[in-house]
Coordinates of C-alpha atoms in Angstrom, one line a residue:
M1 CA 0.0 0.1 0.0
P2 CA 1.4 3.4 -1.3
R3 CA 2.1 6.0 1.6
P4 CA 0.1 8.9 1.5
K5 CA 2.1 12.4 0.6
T6 CA 3.3 14.4 2.9
Y7 CA 3.9 17.3 1.1
N8 CA 2.5 20.2 -0.8
E9 CA 2.4 18.7 -4.4
E10 CA 1.5 22.4 -5.6
A11 CA 4.6 24.0 -3.9
V12 CA 6.9 21.0 -4.9
L13 CA 6.2 21.2 -8.4
T14 CA 6.6 25.5 -8.0
S15 CA 9.9 24.7 -6.7
A16 CA 11.3 22.4 -9.4
M17 CA 9.7 24.7 -12.2
L18 CA 12.1 27.4 -10.7
C19 CA 15.0 25.3 -10.5
F20 CA 14.2 23.7 -14.1
W21 CA 13.7 27.3 -15.3
R22 CA 16.8 28.7 -14.1
K23 CA 19.0 25.9 -15.2
G24 CA 17.2 24.4 -17.6
H25 CA 16.4 20.7 -18.2
A26 CA 20.0 19.2 -18.9
A27 CA 21.6 21.2 -16.0
T28 CA 19.2 20.3 -13.5
S29 CA 20.8 17.4 -11.6
M30 CA 18.4 15.2 -9.2
K31 CA 20.6 16.4 -6.4
D32 CA 19.6 20.1 -7.4
L33 CA 15.7 19.2 -7.4
E34 CA 15.8 17.3 -4.1
A35 CA 17.7 20.5 -2.5
A36 CA 14.8 23.1 -4.3
T37 CA 12.3 20.8 -3.2
R38 CA 13.5 19.2 0.2
L39 CA 11.8 16.0 -0.9
T40 CA 13.8 12.7 -0.7
P41 CA 15.6 11.4 -3.9
G42 CA 12.8 8.0 -3.0
S43 CA 9.9 10.7 -2.4
L44 CA 10.8 12.3 -6.0
Y45 CA 11.2 9.1 -7.7
N46 CA 7.7 7.6 -6.0
S47 CA 6.0 10.6 -6.8
F48 CA 6.9 11.7 -10.3
G49 CA 8.9 8.6 -11.6
S50 CA 11.9 10.1 -13.1
K51 CA 13.5 13.3 -13.5
D52 CA 11.8 13.3 -17.4
G53 CA 8.3 12.2 -15.7
L54 CA 8.7 15.8 -12.9
F55 CA 9.9 18.2 -15.8
L56 CA 6.9 16.9 -17.5
K57 CA 4.4 17.8 -14.6
V58 CA 6.6 21.1 -14.4
L59 CA 5.5 21.9 -18.0
D60 CA 1.8 21.1 -16.8
H61 CA 2.5 23.4 -13.8
Y62 CA 3.5 26.2 -15.6
I63 CA 0.9 25.9 -18.4
D64 CA -1.4 25.8 -15.6
C65 CA -0.2 29.0 -12.9
V66 CA 1.4 31.4 -15.6
V67 CA 0.5 31.1 -19.0
R68 CA -3.1 30.2 -18.3
H69 CA -2.8 32.9 -15.6
R70 CA -1.7 35.7 -17.4
V71 CA -4.0 34.4 -20.4
E72 CA -7.1 34.9 -18.1
R73 CA -5.7 38.3 -16.5
F74 CA -4.5 40.0 -19.3
L75 CA -6.6 38.8 -22.5
L76 CA -9.8 37.5 -21.9
Q77 CA -11.4 40.6 -19.6
G78 CA -11.1 44.6 -19.7
D79 CA -10.1 46.2 -22.8
P80 CA -8.8 43.9 -24.9
V81 CA -6.2 46.0 -27.1
K82 CA -4.5 47.5 -23.8
G83 CA -4.9 43.8 -22.2
I84 CA -2.8 42.4 -25.1
E85 CA 0.0 45.0 -24.7
Q86 CA -0.1 44.3 -21.0
F87 CA 0.0 40.5 -22.3
F88 CA 3.1 41.2 -24.0
L89 CA 4.5 43.8 -21.2
D90 CA 4.1 41.3 -18.5
C91 CA 6.5 39.0 -19.9
F92 CA 9.4 41.3 -19.4
K93 CA 8.4 43.0 -16.0
P94 CA 11.4 42.6 -13.3
R95 CA 10.3 40.0 -10.9
A96 CA 11.9 38.6 -7.9
A97 CA 11.4 34.8 -8.5
Y98 CA 12.4 34.6 -11.9
D99 CA 13.6 37.9 -13.4
G100 CA 15.7 37.5 -16.8
L101 CA 15.0 33.6 -16.7
G102 CA 12.4 34.4 -20.1
C103 CA 9.4 31.7 -20.9
L104 CA 10.1 28.4 -19.1
L105 CA 8.4 27.1 -22.8
I106 CA 10.9 29.0 -25.0
N107 CA 13.7 27.8 -23.4
T108 CA 12.4 24.4 -23.2
S109 CA 11.2 24.7 -26.7
T110 CA 15.2 25.3 -27.7
E111 CA 16.6 22.8 -25.7
L112 CA 14.7 19.7 -26.1
G113 CA 12.1 20.5 -28.5
P114 CA 13.9 19.0 -31.4
H115 CA 14.5 15.7 -29.8
D116 CA 11.6 14.7 -27.7
E117 CA 8.1 14.3 -28.6
A118 CA 6.9 14.5 -25.4
V119 CA 8.1 17.6 -24.6
R120 CA 7.3 19.3 -27.7
Q121 CA 3.7 18.1 -26.9
K122 CA 3.5 20.1 -23.8
V123 CA 5.2 23.2 -25.3
A124 CA 3.3 23.0 -28.1
M125 CA 0.0 23.1 -26.1
G126 CA 1.1 26.0 -24.0
M127 CA 1.4 28.6 -26.9
K128 CA -1.6 27.1 -28.4
Q129 CA -3.4 28.4 -25.1
A130 CA -1.7 31.5 -25.4
E131 CA -3.0 32.1 -29.4
K132 CA -6.8 31.2 -28.1
G133 CA -6.6 34.0 -25.9
L134 CA -5.2 36.5 -28.1
I135 CA -7.5 35.2 -30.6
S136 CA -10.2 36.0 -28.2
A137 CA -9.2 39.2 -27.4
L138 CA -8.8 40.4 -31.0
Q139 CA -12.5 39.0 -31.5
R140 CA -13.2 41.1 -28.6
A141 CA -11.2 44.0 -30.2
Q142 CA -13.4 43.8 -33.2
Q143 CA -17.0 43.5 -31.2
V144 CA -16.0 46.9 -29.8
G145 CA -14.5 48.6 -32.9
A146 CA -11.0 48.9 -31.9
L147 CA -10.0 46.4 -34.4
P148 CA -11.6 46.7 -38.0
A149 CA -13.9 43.7 -38.6
T150 CA -12.1 42.4 -41.9
I151 CA -8.9 41.6 -39.6
D152 CA -8.3 37.6 -39.8
A153 CA -7.9 37.4 -35.7
Q154 CA -6.5 33.7 -36.1
A155 CA -3.8 35.0 -38.2
R156 CA -3.2 38.0 -36.7
A157 CA -2.7 35.9 -33.1
A158 CA -0.3 33.7 -34.7
H159 CA 1.5 36.8 -35.8
L160 CA 1.6 38.3 -32.5
G161 CA 2.8 34.8 -31.2
L162 CA 5.3 34.4 -33.4
L163 CA 6.4 38.1 -32.2
M164 CA 6.1 37.1 -28.8
N165 CA 8.4 34.4 -28.9
G166 CA 10.9 35.9 -30.8
M167 CA 10.6 38.7 -28.0
L168 CA 11.1 36.2 -25.5
V169 CA 14.1 34.6 -27.3
S170 CA 15.7 38.2 -27.8
S171 CA 15.0 38.8 -24.1
Q172 CA 17.9 36.1 -23.3
V173 CA 20.5 37.6 -25.0
A174 CA 20.0 41.0 -24.8
T175 CA 22.4 42.9 -22.2
N176 CA 19.8 45.7 -21.9
R177 CA 16.5 46.2 -22.6
R178 CA 16.8 48.7 -25.2
W179 CA 14.9 46.3 -27.6
L180 CA 11.7 46.4 -25.9
T181 CA 10.9 49.9 -27.3
P182 CA 11.0 48.8 -30.8
A183 CA 9.5 45.4 -30.4
M184 CA 6.3 46.8 -28.5
A185 CA 6.1 49.6 -31.8
S186 CA 5.7 46.4 -33.8
V187 CA 2.9 44.5 -31.5
R188 CA 1.0 48.3 -31.1
A189 CA 1.5 48.3 -35.3
L190 CA -0.7 44.6 -35.3
L191 CA -3.7 46.1 -32.8
H192 CA -4.4 49.8 -35.2

């Protein structure tokens, strides 16, 4: 009979998420995960099976806690055009816990996407969630007259998604934030 969990799974996933986010999948060791989660190796293996099993759970957690939260906060309510701008700007807002880390999905897509089908599917799922939120915001903008009805919301959302992905990659190599002003001008050009 399996022993009941004696830890908060959400807290463990958040700690593991930050560890993977900071170091990347390959550079994160089980020792790093033990230190971050304060779980024994046995507890980690019993709960998640392997480092890869934990990583897939972490991606689900990231999609739910970070991506879904941001979509709901910025894209599904309020002024849709301002919401899209804030959705973009929020990615680059300094935060104590994960300042300068970029996006876990983008980081993962470049590290593991070409080699791991399960990871590729998780990353695509998270990106699809963001794209659906952008489509919704663009359609609401059309309904209130902030964007012309003739705009293809799906194509525009895909364009914005590609721009976001490029901005997230740029943020990882930039030595300052000067790139953000012209990048946001490109975003705004797609919203008028």
